[in-house]
């Protein structure tokens, strides 16, 4: 871990009640009926609908992100993104239970990228119920300067999907996901800001939204399967109002990826099933 003078990692804890209402709203966003997830437990990744930030409105920055507290290192780069992560699922998260999430920064790395200096921060989250580990997650955040958000051209992904489903992300879907996750980052709903300030060509589809859809795509294709591990990383931005696709290949070790209208991979994931 990079040494940052005057700062050291501080663990934080949040508690939340795993109520059913956000899951019903997620099912609606994914065009499922209300009883899509059986068994009285959260589907994989649905803990992202809980333990949400509760920053006062007066602390929200111009980009829509809350001010960075002591739990994150004091990085001056103005742009922040959720770049990817790795999760292992150890026990179900029962609907109606009270859960605890303990979070701490475990790694900080500084690298030079196409758009300048990048700082990668890894945060470990342990989600427990009654003291027992249910989910272990490593979340990768990247902080960068205010460079161009439009990615360079890339070739189409050559992989052949065994199961492929076309999707189209419109502005209402992005707004509903932002509301579900209490995410006020303006690149997802404020087009003039996204274009003029962060230099994207259009609204940006959330990385976690794509990851959750890929996990859901897997479970639609493998009814009754149980996810044990899931990793994902953003390869390039995916933009609103364009034809996209969810792709799947493999059996026990499954590859998943989203592609844009040009066939370029945008979000890539790997999953293991029990």
Coordinates of C-alpha atoms in Angstrom, one line a residue:
X1 CA 0.0 0.0 0.0
X2 CA 1.2 3.5 -0.9
X3 CA 2.2 5.6 2.1
X4 CA 0.1 8.7 2.5
X5 CA 1.5 11.1 5.0
X6 CA -0.9 11.9 7.9
X7 CA -3.5 9.3 6.9
X8 CA -4.0 5.7 7.9
X9 CA -6.9 3.3 7.3
X10 CA -9.9 3.6 9.7
X11 CA -12.6 0.9 9.9
X12 CA -16.2 2.0 9.8
X13 CA -19.4 0.1 10.5
X14 CA -22.9 0.4 9.2
X15 CA -26.0 -1.5 10.2
X16 CA -29.1 -1.9 8.1
X17 CA -32.4 -3.8 8.0
X18 CA -32.6 -6.0 5.0
X19 CA -36.2 -5.1 4.2
X20 CA -38.1 -6.4 1.1
X21 CA -39.1 -3.1 -0.5
X22 CA -35.9 -2.3 -2.3
X23 CA -35.9 -5.9 -3.7
X24 CA -39.3 -5.4 -5.1
X25 CA -38.2 -2.2 -6.8
X26 CA -35.1 -4.0 -8.2
X27 CA -37.4 -6.7 -9.6
X28 CA -39.5 -4.0 -11.2
X29 CA -36.4 -2.4 -12.8
X30 CA -35.3 -5.8 -14.1
X31 CA -38.8 -6.6 -15.4
X32 CA -39.3 -9.5 -13.0
X33 CA -42.5 -10.2 -11.2
X34 CA -42.4 -9.6 -7.4
X35 CA -41.7 -13.2 -6.5
X36 CA -38.8 -13.7 -8.8
X37 CA -36.2 -14.3 -6.0
X38 CA -37.5 -17.2 -3.9
X39 CA -36.2 -18.5 -0.6
X40 CA -36.6 -15.4 1.5
X41 CA -33.0 -14.2 0.8
X42 CA -31.3 -11.4 -1.1
X43 CA -30.1 -12.3 -4.6
X44 CA -26.4 -11.9 -5.3
X45 CA -25.2 -8.3 -5.2
X46 CA -28.5 -7.0 -3.8
X47 CA -26.7 -5.9 -0.6
X48 CA -25.7 -2.9 -2.7
X49 CA -29.2 -1.6 -2.1
X50 CA -28.4 -1.4 1.6
X51 CA -25.7 0.4 3.7
X52 CA -26.2 3.4 1.5
X53 CA -24.5 6.7 2.1
X54 CA -26.4 9.2 4.3
X55 CA -24.3 12.3 3.7
X56 CA -26.1 15.6 4.5
X57 CA -27.1 17.5 1.3
X58 CA -24.8 20.3 2.3
X59 CA -21.8 18.0 1.9
X60 CA -22.6 16.8 -1.7
X61 CA -20.1 18.0 -4.2
X62 CA -20.7 19.5 -7.6
X63 CA -20.3 16.1 -9.2
X64 CA -23.0 14.6 -6.9
X65 CA -20.6 12.6 -4.8
X66 CA -20.5 13.1 -1.0
X67 CA -17.4 14.7 0.4
X68 CA -14.7 12.2 1.2
X69 CA -14.5 11.4 4.9
X70 CA -11.6 10.1 6.9
X71 CA -12.3 6.5 5.8
X72 CA -10.9 7.3 2.3
X73 CA -7.4 8.7 1.7
X74 CA -7.1 12.4 1.0
X75 CA -6.7 12.2 -2.8
X76 CA -6.9 15.5 -4.7
X77 CA -8.0 14.0 -8.0
X78 CA -11.5 15.3 -8.7
X79 CA -13.0 12.3 -10.5
X80 CA -14.0 9.1 -8.8
X81 CA -15.4 5.9 -10.2
X82 CA -16.3 2.4 -9.0
X83 CA -13.9 0.4 -11.2
X84 CA -14.7 -3.2 -10.2
X85 CA -14.5 -5.6 -7.4
X86 CA -14.4 -9.2 -6.1
X87 CA -17.0 -10.9 -4.0
X88 CA -17.3 -14.2 -2.2
X89 CA -20.7 -15.4 -0.9
X90 CA -20.5 -17.5 2.3
X91 CA -24.0 -17.6 3.6
X92 CA -27.4 -16.2 2.6
X93 CA -28.6 -12.7 3.6
X94 CA -32.1 -13.3 4.9
X95 CA -34.8 -10.8 4.0
X96 CA -35.8 -9.1 7.3
X97 CA -32.5 -9.7 9.1
X98 CA -30.4 -6.9 10.5
X99 CA -26.9 -7.0 8.9
X100 CA -23.7 -5.2 9.7
X101 CA -21.1 -4.0 7.1
X102 CA -17.5 -3.4 8.3
X103 CA -15.4 -1.5 5.8
X104 CA -11.7 -0.6 5.7
X105 CA -9.2 0.5 3.0
X106 CA -6.8 -2.3 2.4
X107 CA -4.7 -1.0 -0.6
X108 CA -3.7 2.2 -2.3
X109 CA -1.8 2.2 -5.6
X110 CA -0.8 5.1 -7.9
X111 CA -0.3 4.4 -11.6
X112 CA 0.1 6.4 -14.8
X113 CA -2.7 5.9 -17.3
X114 CA -3.8 7.3 -20.6
X115 CA -5.6 10.2 -18.9
X116 CA -2.8 11.0 -16.4
X117 CA -2.2 9.8 -12.9
X118 CA -4.6 7.2 -11.5
X119 CA -5.0 6.3 -7.8
X120 CA -6.6 2.9 -7.2
X121 CA -8.1 2.4 -3.7
X122 CA -9.4 -1.0 -2.6
X123 CA -12.0 -1.1 0.2
X124 CA -12.8 -4.4 1.9
X125 CA -16.4 -4.9 3.1
X126 CA -17.4 -7.7 5.4
X127 CA -21.2 -8.2 5.6
X128 CA -22.3 -10.2 8.7
X129 CA -25.6 -11.4 10.2
X130 CA -25.5 -12.2 13.9
X131 CA -21.7 -12.1 13.8
X132 CA -21.4 -14.7 11.0
X133 CA -19.8 -13.7 7.6
X134 CA -22.3 -13.7 4.7
X135 CA -20.4 -11.7 2.0
X136 CA -16.8 -10.6 1.7
X137 CA -16.3 -7.9 -0.9
X138 CA -13.2 -6.0 -2.2
X139 CA -14.4 -2.8 -3.9
X140 CA -12.0 -1.1 -6.3
X141 CA -12.3 2.7 -6.6
X142 CA -10.3 4.8 -9.1
X143 CA -9.5 8.5 -8.7
X144 CA -8.3 10.5 -11.7
X145 CA -7.9 14.0 -13.1
X146 CA -10.5 15.9 -15.1
X147 CA -9.5 14.5 -18.5
X148 CA -11.6 13.4 -21.4
X149 CA -14.2 10.8 -20.5
X150 CA -14.7 9.6 -24.0
X151 CA -12.8 6.3 -24.6
X152 CA -10.6 5.7 -27.7
X153 CA -12.0 3.4 -30.4
X154 CA -11.6 -0.3 -29.7
X155 CA -12.2 -3.5 -31.8
X156 CA -15.3 -5.6 -31.2
X157 CA -15.0 -8.3 -28.7
X158 CA -14.3 -11.6 -30.5
X159 CA -15.8 -13.9 -27.9
X160 CA -18.9 -15.9 -28.8
X161 CA -21.7 -15.8 -26.2
X162 CA -23.6 -19.0 -25.5
X163 CA -26.5 -17.0 -24.0
X164 CA -27.0 -13.4 -25.2
X165 CA -29.8 -10.9 -24.4
X166 CA -30.2 -7.5 -25.9
X167 CA -31.0 -4.6 -23.5
X168 CA -31.4 -0.9 -24.0
X169 CA -30.6 1.5 -21.1
X170 CA -32.7 4.6 -21.3
X171 CA -32.6 7.7 -19.1
X172 CA -35.5 6.5 -16.9
X173 CA -33.7 3.2 -16.1
X174 CA -30.6 5.0 -15.1
X175 CA -32.6 7.4 -12.9
X176 CA -34.4 4.6 -11.2
X177 CA -31.1 2.7 -10.5
X178 CA -29.6 5.9 -9.1
X179 CA -32.6 6.3 -6.9
X180 CA -32.4 2.6 -5.7
X181 CA -28.8 3.1 -4.7
X182 CA -29.0 6.7 -3.5
X183 CA -26.3 7.5 -6.1
X184 CA -26.3 11.2 -7.0
X185 CA -23.3 11.1 -9.4
X186 CA -24.5 13.5 -12.1
X187 CA -23.0 11.6 -15.1
X188 CA -26.0 9.1 -14.8
X189 CA -28.9 11.6 -15.0
X190 CA -27.6 15.1 -15.9
X191 CA -26.6 15.0 -19.6
X192 CA -25.4 18.7 -19.8
X193 CA -23.1 18.1 -16.9
X194 CA -21.9 14.7 -18.2
X195 CA -21.1 16.2 -21.6
X196 CA -19.7 19.7 -20.6
X197 CA -17.9 18.9 -17.3
X198 CA -16.8 15.2 -17.5
X199 CA -16.5 15.2 -21.3
X200 CA -18.6 12.1 -22.0
X201 CA -20.7 11.9 -25.2
X202 CA -23.8 11.1 -23.2
X203 CA -25.2 9.8 -19.9
X204 CA -23.1 6.9 -18.5
X205 CA -24.6 3.5 -17.5
X206 CA -23.6 2.7 -13.9
X207 CA -21.0 0.0 -13.5
X208 CA -22.9 -1.7 -10.6
X209 CA -26.1 -1.7 -12.7
X210 CA -24.3 -3.6 -15.4
X211 CA -22.7 -6.0 -12.9
X212 CA -26.1 -6.7 -11.2
X213 CA -27.7 -7.4 -14.6
X214 CA -24.9 -9.8 -15.5
X215 CA -25.4 -11.7 -12.3
X216 CA -29.2 -11.7 -13.0
X217 CA -28.5 -12.9 -16.6
X218 CA -26.5 -15.8 -15.2
X219 CA -29.2 -16.9 -12.8
X220 CA -31.9 -16.6 -15.4
X221 CA -29.8 -18.9 -17.6
X222 CA -29.0 -21.3 -14.7
X223 CA -32.2 -21.7 -12.6
X224 CA -31.5 -23.0 -9.2
X225 CA -27.7 -22.3 -9.3
X226 CA -26.0 -20.7 -6.4
X227 CA -23.2 -18.1 -6.9
X228 CA -20.1 -18.5 -4.8
X229 CA -17.7 -16.0 -6.3
X230 CA -18.2 -13.0 -8.6
X231 CA -15.6 -10.5 -9.9
X232 CA -16.1 -7.7 -12.3
X233 CA -14.2 -4.7 -13.8
X234 CA -15.2 -1.9 -16.1
X235 CA -13.4 -2.0 -19.5
X236 CA -15.0 1.1 -21.1
X237 CA -18.0 3.3 -20.5
X238 CA -21.4 2.2 -21.8
X239 CA -23.8 5.0 -22.8
X240 CA -27.5 5.6 -22.7
X241 CA -30.0 5.0 -25.5
X242 CA -27.8 2.6 -27.5
X243 CA -28.4 -1.1 -28.1
X244 CA -26.3 -3.2 -25.6
X245 CA -26.1 -6.9 -24.8
X246 CA -25.6 -9.2 -21.9
X247 CA -23.3 -12.1 -22.8
X248 CA -22.5 -15.4 -21.1
X249 CA -20.2 -18.3 -21.8
X250 CA -19.0 -21.3 -19.7
X251 CA -20.4 -23.7 -17.1
X252 CA -18.9 -23.9 -13.6
X253 CA -16.5 -21.0 -14.3
X254 CA -18.7 -18.5 -16.2
X255 CA -17.5 -15.5 -18.2
X256 CA -20.0 -12.6 -18.5
X257 CA -19.7 -9.3 -20.3
X258 CA -21.7 -6.4 -21.6
X259 CA -21.2 -5.1 -25.1
X260 CA -22.1 -1.8 -26.7
X261 CA -23.7 -1.1 -30.1
X262 CA -20.2 -1.7 -31.7
X263 CA -19.7 -5.0 -30.0
X264 CA -17.0 -3.7 -27.7
X265 CA -16.8 -5.1 -24.1
X266 CA -17.8 -2.6 -21.5
X267 CA -18.1 -4.6 -18.3
X268 CA -16.4 -7.9 -17.8
X269 CA -17.2 -10.4 -15.1
X270 CA -16.3 -13.9 -13.9
X271 CA -18.5 -16.1 -11.8
X272 CA -18.2 -19.4 -10.0
X273 CA -21.2 -21.6 -9.2
X274 CA -21.7 -24.1 -6.4

